[in-house]
PDB file of C-alpha atoms in Angstrom:
ATOM      1  CA  MET A   1      23.687  13.392  19.669  1.00  0.00           C
ATOM      2  CA  LYS A   2      24.167  16.195  17.154  1.00  0.00           C
ATOM      3  CA  ASN A   3      21.653  16.288  14.339  1.00  0.00           C
ATOM      4  CA  ASP A   4      23.387  15.670  11.014  1.00  0.00           C
ATOM      5  CA  MET A   5      21.009  17.925   9.053  1.00  0.00           C
ATOM      6  CA  SER A   6      19.458  21.294   9.757  1.00  0.00           C
ATOM      7  CA  HIS A   7      15.702  21.791   9.703  1.00  0.00           C
ATOM      8  CA  ASP A   8      16.017  23.504   6.301  1.00  0.00           C
ATOM      9  CA  GLU A   9      17.999  20.561   4.920  1.00  0.00           C
ATOM     10  CA  TYR A  10      15.351  18.098   6.156  1.00  0.00           C
ATOM     11  CA  GLU A  11      12.621  20.248   4.639  1.00  0.00           C
ATOM     12  CA  LYS A  12      14.462  20.495   1.310  1.00  0.00           C
ATOM     13  CA  ALA A  13      14.928  16.712   1.224  1.00  0.00           C
ATOM     14  CA  ALA A  14      11.263  16.146   2.154  1.00  0.00           C
ATOM     15  CA  ASN A  15      10.107  18.393  -0.697  1.00  0.00           C
ATOM     16  CA  TYR A  16      12.334  16.794  -3.354  1.00  0.00           C
ATOM     17  CA  TRP A  17       9.542  14.920  -5.156  1.00  0.00           C
ATOM     18  CA  LYS A  18       7.024  17.758  -4.841  1.00  0.00           C
ATOM     19  CA  LEU A  19       9.420  20.044  -6.704  1.00  0.00           C
ATOM     20  CA  LYS A  20      10.416  17.390  -9.247  1.00  0.00           C
ATOM     21  CA  ASP A  21       6.785  16.399  -9.895  1.00  0.00           C
ATOM     22  CA  ALA A  22       5.902  19.989 -10.777  1.00  0.00           C
ATOM     23  CA  ASP A  23       7.859  19.593 -14.035  1.00  0.00           C
ATOM     24  CA  SER A  24       7.040  15.919 -14.681  1.00  0.00           C
ATOM     25  CA  VAL A  25       5.685  14.443 -17.899  1.00  0.00           C
ATOM     26  CA  ASN A  26       2.632  12.628 -16.594  1.00  0.00           C
ATOM     27  CA  ALA A  27       0.835   9.582 -17.889  1.00  0.00           C
ATOM     28  CA  ASP A  28      -2.776   9.554 -18.989  1.00  0.00           C
ATOM     29  CA  THR A  29      -4.907   8.594 -15.949  1.00  0.00           C
ATOM     30  CA  LYS A  30      -6.502   5.559 -17.624  1.00  0.00           C
ATOM     31  CA  MET A  31      -3.126   4.213 -18.781  1.00  0.00           C
ATOM     32  CA  LEU A  32      -1.543   4.875 -15.381  1.00  0.00           C
ATOM     33  CA  MET A  33      -4.307   3.048 -13.496  1.00  0.00           C
ATOM     34  CA  SER A  34      -3.964   0.113 -15.901  1.00  0.00           C
ATOM     35  CA  GLU A  35      -0.197  -0.055 -15.209  1.00  0.00           C
ATOM     36  CA  ILE A  36      -0.748   0.321 -11.458  1.00  0.00           C
ATOM     37  CA  GLU A  37      -3.334  -2.459 -11.315  1.00  0.00           C
ATOM     38  CA  ALA A  38      -1.166  -4.762 -13.438  1.00  0.00           C
ATOM     39  CA  PHE A  39       1.742  -4.279 -11.001  1.00  0.00           C
ATOM     40  CA  ILE A  40      -0.507  -4.807  -7.969  1.00  0.00           C
ATOM     41  CA  ASP A  41      -1.982  -7.969  -9.528  1.00  0.00           C
ATOM     42  CA  LYS A  42       1.491  -9.294 -10.430  1.00  0.00           C
ATOM     43  CA  ASN A  43       2.441  -9.246  -6.741  1.00  0.00           C
ATOM     44  CA  ASP A  44       0.806 -10.539  -3.581  1.00  0.00           C
ATOM     45  CA  THR A  45       2.979  -9.314  -0.700  1.00  0.00           C
ATOM     46  CA  CYS A  46       3.413  -5.821   0.675  1.00  0.00           C
ATOM     47  CA  ALA A  47       4.955  -4.000   3.602  1.00  0.00           C
ATOM     48  CA  LEU A  48       2.163  -2.450   5.688  1.00  0.00           C
ATOM     49  CA  ALA A  49       3.293   0.582   7.708  1.00  0.00           C
ATOM     50  CA  THR A  50       1.210   1.675  10.690  1.00  0.00           C
ATOM     51  CA  GLY A  51       1.953   4.169  13.407  1.00  0.00           C
ATOM     52  CA  PHE A  52       0.574   5.998  16.420  1.00  0.00           C
ATOM     53  CA  GLY A  53       2.465   8.405  18.648  1.00  0.00           C
ATOM     54  CA  GLU A  54       5.988   7.045  19.157  1.00  0.00           C
ATOM     55  CA  PHE A  55       5.014   3.535  17.995  1.00  0.00           C
ATOM     56  CA  VAL A  56       5.614   2.449  14.390  1.00  0.00           C
ATOM     57  CA  ARG A  57       5.328  -0.956  12.775  1.00  0.00           C
ATOM     58  CA  CYS A  58       6.103  -2.235   9.282  1.00  0.00           C
ATOM     59  CA  THR A  59       4.613  -5.659   8.619  1.00  0.00           C
ATOM     60  CA  PRO A  60       5.274  -7.866   5.597  1.00  0.00           C
ATOM     61  CA  ILE A  61       1.876  -9.314   4.713  1.00  0.00           C
ATOM     62  CA  GLU A  62       0.062 -11.012   1.852  1.00  0.00           C
ATOM     63  CA  TYR A  63      -2.789  -9.156   0.156  1.00  0.00           C
ATOM     64  CA  THR A  64      -5.447  -9.503  -2.476  1.00  0.00           C
ATOM     65  CA  TYR A  65      -6.687  -6.572  -4.513  1.00  0.00           C
ATOM     66  CA  HIS A  66     -10.259  -6.277  -5.733  1.00  0.00           C
ATOM     67  CA  ASP A  67     -13.130  -3.812  -5.614  1.00  0.00           C
ATOM     68  CA  SER A  68     -10.539  -0.982  -5.663  1.00  0.00           C
ATOM     69  CA  ALA A  69      -9.155  -1.992  -2.257  1.00  0.00           C
ATOM     70  CA  PHE A  70      -6.473  -4.116  -0.635  1.00  0.00           C
ATOM     71  CA  TRP A  71      -7.651  -6.971   1.579  1.00  0.00           C
ATOM     72  CA  LEU A  72      -5.317  -8.413   4.229  1.00  0.00           C
ATOM     73  CA  PHE A  73      -6.220 -11.424   6.357  1.00  0.00           C
ATOM     74  CA  THR A  74      -4.192 -11.583   9.561  1.00  0.00           C
ATOM     75  CA  GLU A  75      -4.118 -13.445  12.850  1.00  0.00           C
ATOM     76  CA  GLY A  76      -3.254 -10.198  14.652  1.00  0.00           C
ATOM     77  CA  GLY A  77       0.001  -8.595  15.744  1.00  0.00           C
ATOM     78  CA  GLU A  78       1.339  -5.274  16.886  1.00  0.00           C
ATOM     79  CA  LYS A  79      -0.036  -3.425  13.845  1.00  0.00           C
ATOM     80  CA  PHE A  80      -3.323  -3.369  15.767  1.00  0.00           C
ATOM     81  CA  ILE A  81      -1.747  -1.127  18.437  1.00  0.00           C
ATOM     82  CA  SER A  82      -1.672   1.627  15.833  1.00  0.00           C
ATOM     83  CA  LEU A  83      -4.823   0.696  13.950  1.00  0.00           C
ATOM     84  CA  GLU A  84      -6.958   1.191  17.055  1.00  0.00           C
ATOM     85  CA  HIS A  85      -6.005   4.892  17.090  1.00  0.00           C
ATOM     86  CA  ASN A  86      -4.822   5.732  13.570  1.00  0.00           C
ATOM     87  CA  LYS A  87      -6.412   4.346  10.422  1.00  0.00           C
ATOM     88  CA  ASN A  88      -3.896   6.102   8.121  1.00  0.00           C
ATOM     89  CA  VAL A  89      -1.559   3.508   6.639  1.00  0.00           C
ATOM     90  CA  CYS A  90       0.973   3.099   3.872  1.00  0.00           C
ATOM     91  CA  ILE A  91       1.684   0.018   1.785  1.00  0.00           C
ATOM     92  CA  ALA A  92       4.880  -0.596  -0.184  1.00  0.00           C
ATOM     93  CA  ILE A  93       5.052  -3.107  -3.037  1.00  0.00           C
ATOM     94  CA  PHE A  94       8.276  -3.550  -4.956  1.00  0.00           C
ATOM     95  CA  ASP A  95      10.317  -5.774  -7.227  1.00  0.00           C
ATOM     96  CA  LYS A  96      13.738  -7.006  -6.203  1.00  0.00           C
ATOM     97  CA  PHE A  97      16.385  -4.415  -7.086  1.00  0.00           C
ATOM     98  CA  SER A  98      18.222  -5.317 -10.289  1.00  0.00           C
ATOM     99  CA  GLY A  99      19.690  -1.935 -11.228  1.00  0.00           C
ATOM    100  CA  PHE A 100      18.629   1.680 -11.499  1.00  0.00           C
ATOM    101  CA  GLY A 101      17.309   1.241 -15.039  1.00  0.00           C
ATOM    102  CA  HIS A 102      14.911  -1.482 -13.885  1.00  0.00           C
ATOM    103  CA  LEU A 103      13.132   0.031 -10.885  1.00  0.00           C
ATOM    104  CA  LYS A 104       9.546  -0.927 -10.104  1.00  0.00           C
ATOM    105  CA  GLY A 105       7.861  -0.161  -6.842  1.00  0.00           C
ATOM    106  CA  MET A 106       4.989   1.754  -5.371  1.00  0.00           C
ATOM    107  CA  GLN A 107       3.744   3.159  -2.162  1.00  0.00           C
ATOM    108  CA  ILE A 108       0.071   3.481  -1.492  1.00  0.00           C
ATOM    109  CA  SER A 109      -1.286   5.818   1.171  1.00  0.00           C
ATOM    110  CA  GLY A 110      -4.777   5.100   2.379  1.00  0.00           C
ATOM    111  CA  THR A 111      -7.118   4.360   5.213  1.00  0.00           C
ATOM    112  CA  ALA A 112      -7.680   1.041   6.913  1.00  0.00           C
ATOM    113  CA  GLN A 113     -10.976  -0.449   7.979  1.00  0.00           C
ATOM    114  CA  ILE A 114     -11.314  -3.497  10.198  1.00  0.00           C
ATOM    115  CA  ILE A 115     -14.006  -5.651   8.611  1.00  0.00           C
ATOM    116  CA  GLU A 116     -16.340  -7.451  10.985  1.00  0.00           C
ATOM    117  CA  THR A 117     -15.550 -11.147  11.140  1.00  0.00           C
ATOM    118  CA  PHE A 118     -17.960 -13.204   8.990  1.00  0.00           C
ATOM    119  CA  SER A 119     -19.802 -10.137   7.714  1.00  0.00           C
ATOM    120  CA  GLU A 120     -20.854 -10.071   4.054  1.00  0.00           C
ATOM    121  CA  GLN A 121     -17.626  -8.229   3.078  1.00  0.00           C
ATOM    122  CA  TYR A 122     -15.513 -10.673   5.088  1.00  0.00           C
ATOM    123  CA  ILE A 123     -17.065 -13.712   3.409  1.00  0.00           C
ATOM    124  CA  LYS A 124     -16.748 -12.121  -0.045  1.00  0.00           C
ATOM    125  CA  ALA A 125     -13.034 -11.396   0.563  1.00  0.00           C
ATOM    126  CA  ALA A 126     -12.448 -14.920   1.923  1.00  0.00           C
ATOM    127  CA  ASN A 127     -14.127 -16.427  -1.131  1.00  0.00           C
ATOM    128  CA  PHE A 128     -12.024 -14.229  -3.431  1.00  0.00           C
ATOM    129  CA  LYS A 129      -8.886 -15.515  -1.671  1.00  0.00           C
ATOM    130  CA  LYS A 130     -10.300 -19.053  -1.749  1.00  0.00           C
ATOM    131  CA  LEU A 131     -10.238 -19.392   2.049  1.00  0.00           C
ATOM    132  CA  PRO A 132     -12.816 -21.938   3.243  1.00  0.00           C
ATOM    133  CA  ILE A 133     -15.309 -20.158   5.482  1.00  0.00           C
ATOM    134  CA  GLU A 134     -15.929 -23.237   7.635  1.00  0.00           C
ATOM    135  CA  ALA A 135     -12.188 -23.585   8.293  1.00  0.00           C
ATOM    136  CA  LEU A 136     -12.068 -19.914   9.318  1.00  0.00           C
ATOM    137  CA  ARG A 137     -15.013 -20.466  11.676  1.00  0.00           C
ATOM    138  CA  LYS A 138     -13.150 -23.348  13.375  1.00  0.00           C
ATOM    139  CA  MET A 139     -10.031 -21.313  14.136  1.00  0.00           C
ATOM    140  CA  PRO A 140      -9.360 -20.979  17.893  1.00  0.00           C
ATOM    141  CA  GLU A 141      -8.885 -17.210  17.424  1.00  0.00           C
ATOM    142  CA  PRO A 142     -10.586 -15.117  14.743  1.00  0.00           C
ATOM    143  CA  ILE A 143      -8.690 -14.270  11.576  1.00  0.00           C
ATOM    144  CA  HIS A 144      -9.038 -10.508  11.175  1.00  0.00           C
ATOM    145  CA  LEU A 145      -9.565  -8.729   7.878  1.00  0.00           C
ATOM    146  CA  ILE A 146      -8.091  -5.318   7.152  1.00  0.00           C
ATOM    147  CA  LYS A 147      -9.443  -3.457   4.136  1.00  0.00           C
ATOM    148  CA  ILE A 148      -7.263  -0.641   2.849  1.00  0.00           C
ATOM    149  CA  ILE A 149      -8.814   1.982   0.625  1.00  0.00           C
ATOM    150  CA  PRO A 150      -6.089   3.671  -1.457  1.00  0.00           C
ATOM    151  CA  GLU A 151      -6.063   7.465  -1.561  1.00  0.00           C
ATOM    152  CA  LYS A 152      -2.711   8.206  -3.222  1.00  0.00           C
ATOM    153  CA  ILE A 153      -0.385   5.973  -5.212  1.00  0.00           C
ATOM    154  CA  ASP A 154       3.202   6.842  -6.104  1.00  0.00           C
ATOM    155  CA  PHE A 155       4.507   4.425  -8.744  1.00  0.00           C
ATOM    156  CA  LEU A 156       8.165   4.303  -9.706  1.00  0.00           C
ATOM    157  CA  ASN A 157       8.590   2.383 -12.949  1.00  0.00           C
ATOM    158  CA  SER A 158      11.708   2.771 -15.096  1.00  0.00           C
ATOM    159  CA  ASP A 159       9.744   1.479 -18.108  1.00  0.00           C
ATOM    160  CA  PHE A 160       7.757   4.734 -18.199  1.00  0.00           C
ATOM    161  CA  LYS A 161      10.861   6.495 -19.581  1.00  0.00           C
ATOM    162  CA  LYS A 162      10.565   4.359 -22.746  1.00  0.00           C
ATOM    163  CA  GLN A 163       7.182   6.028 -23.284  1.00  0.00           C
ATOM    164  CA  GLY A 164       8.579   9.544 -22.821  1.00  0.00           C
ATOM    165  CA  LEU A 165       7.168   9.866 -19.306  1.00  0.00           C
ATOM    166  CA  ASP A 166       8.838  10.488 -15.992  1.00  0.00           C
ATOM    167  CA  SER A 167       9.676   7.266 -14.170  1.00  0.00           C
ATOM    168  CA  ARG A 168       7.726   8.356 -11.084  1.00  0.00           C
ATOM    169  CA  GLN A 169       3.990   8.846 -11.469  1.00  0.00           C
ATOM    170  CA  SER A 170       1.471   9.828  -8.778  1.00  0.00           C
ATOM    171  CA  ILE A 171      -2.283   9.640  -8.701  1.00  0.00           C
ATOM    172  CA  ILE A 172      -4.895  10.688  -6.144  1.00  0.00           C
ATOM    173  CA  ILE A 173      -7.852   8.294  -5.981  1.00  0.00           C
ATOM    174  CA  ASN A 174     -10.942   7.624  -3.882  1.00  0.00           C
ATOM    175  CA  LYS A 175     -11.191  11.220  -2.628  1.00  0.00           C
TER     176      LYS A 175
END
């Protein structure tokens, strides 16, 4: 099959946002983090992308956000194929598309940690999510907990334009 783009064309497309961001009008860090956390808190479901070698997986999954991290309880699944070897992950959270002037969505790059079942962090996260610990202990298979520590957030929010900012804002955190 013939490739529809040259290497240079792929590279140019890949660098689109890097070039555009160089001339962006950026938000104040405190204001941006406030907007980011409000959007994260408004939602509770994300798409978790994992990958290793030729294997990739994108899993829709519920999350909670607290202590500057995402917490995902899960029975298991193929995402663990990748997580065993590659802790780099990406989360996407987005509103339903309703037109180009109303875009809201973000992708969060970070690292995943598998939290030991019934450890102090596990119990704290279960309590935050209001999951009864005794019910979790009675499950025939353990419910796993993935903690994702964000490192970079790209937030596309059309409302930023009303404030004289570029609609896409990026922030590096936890580094």
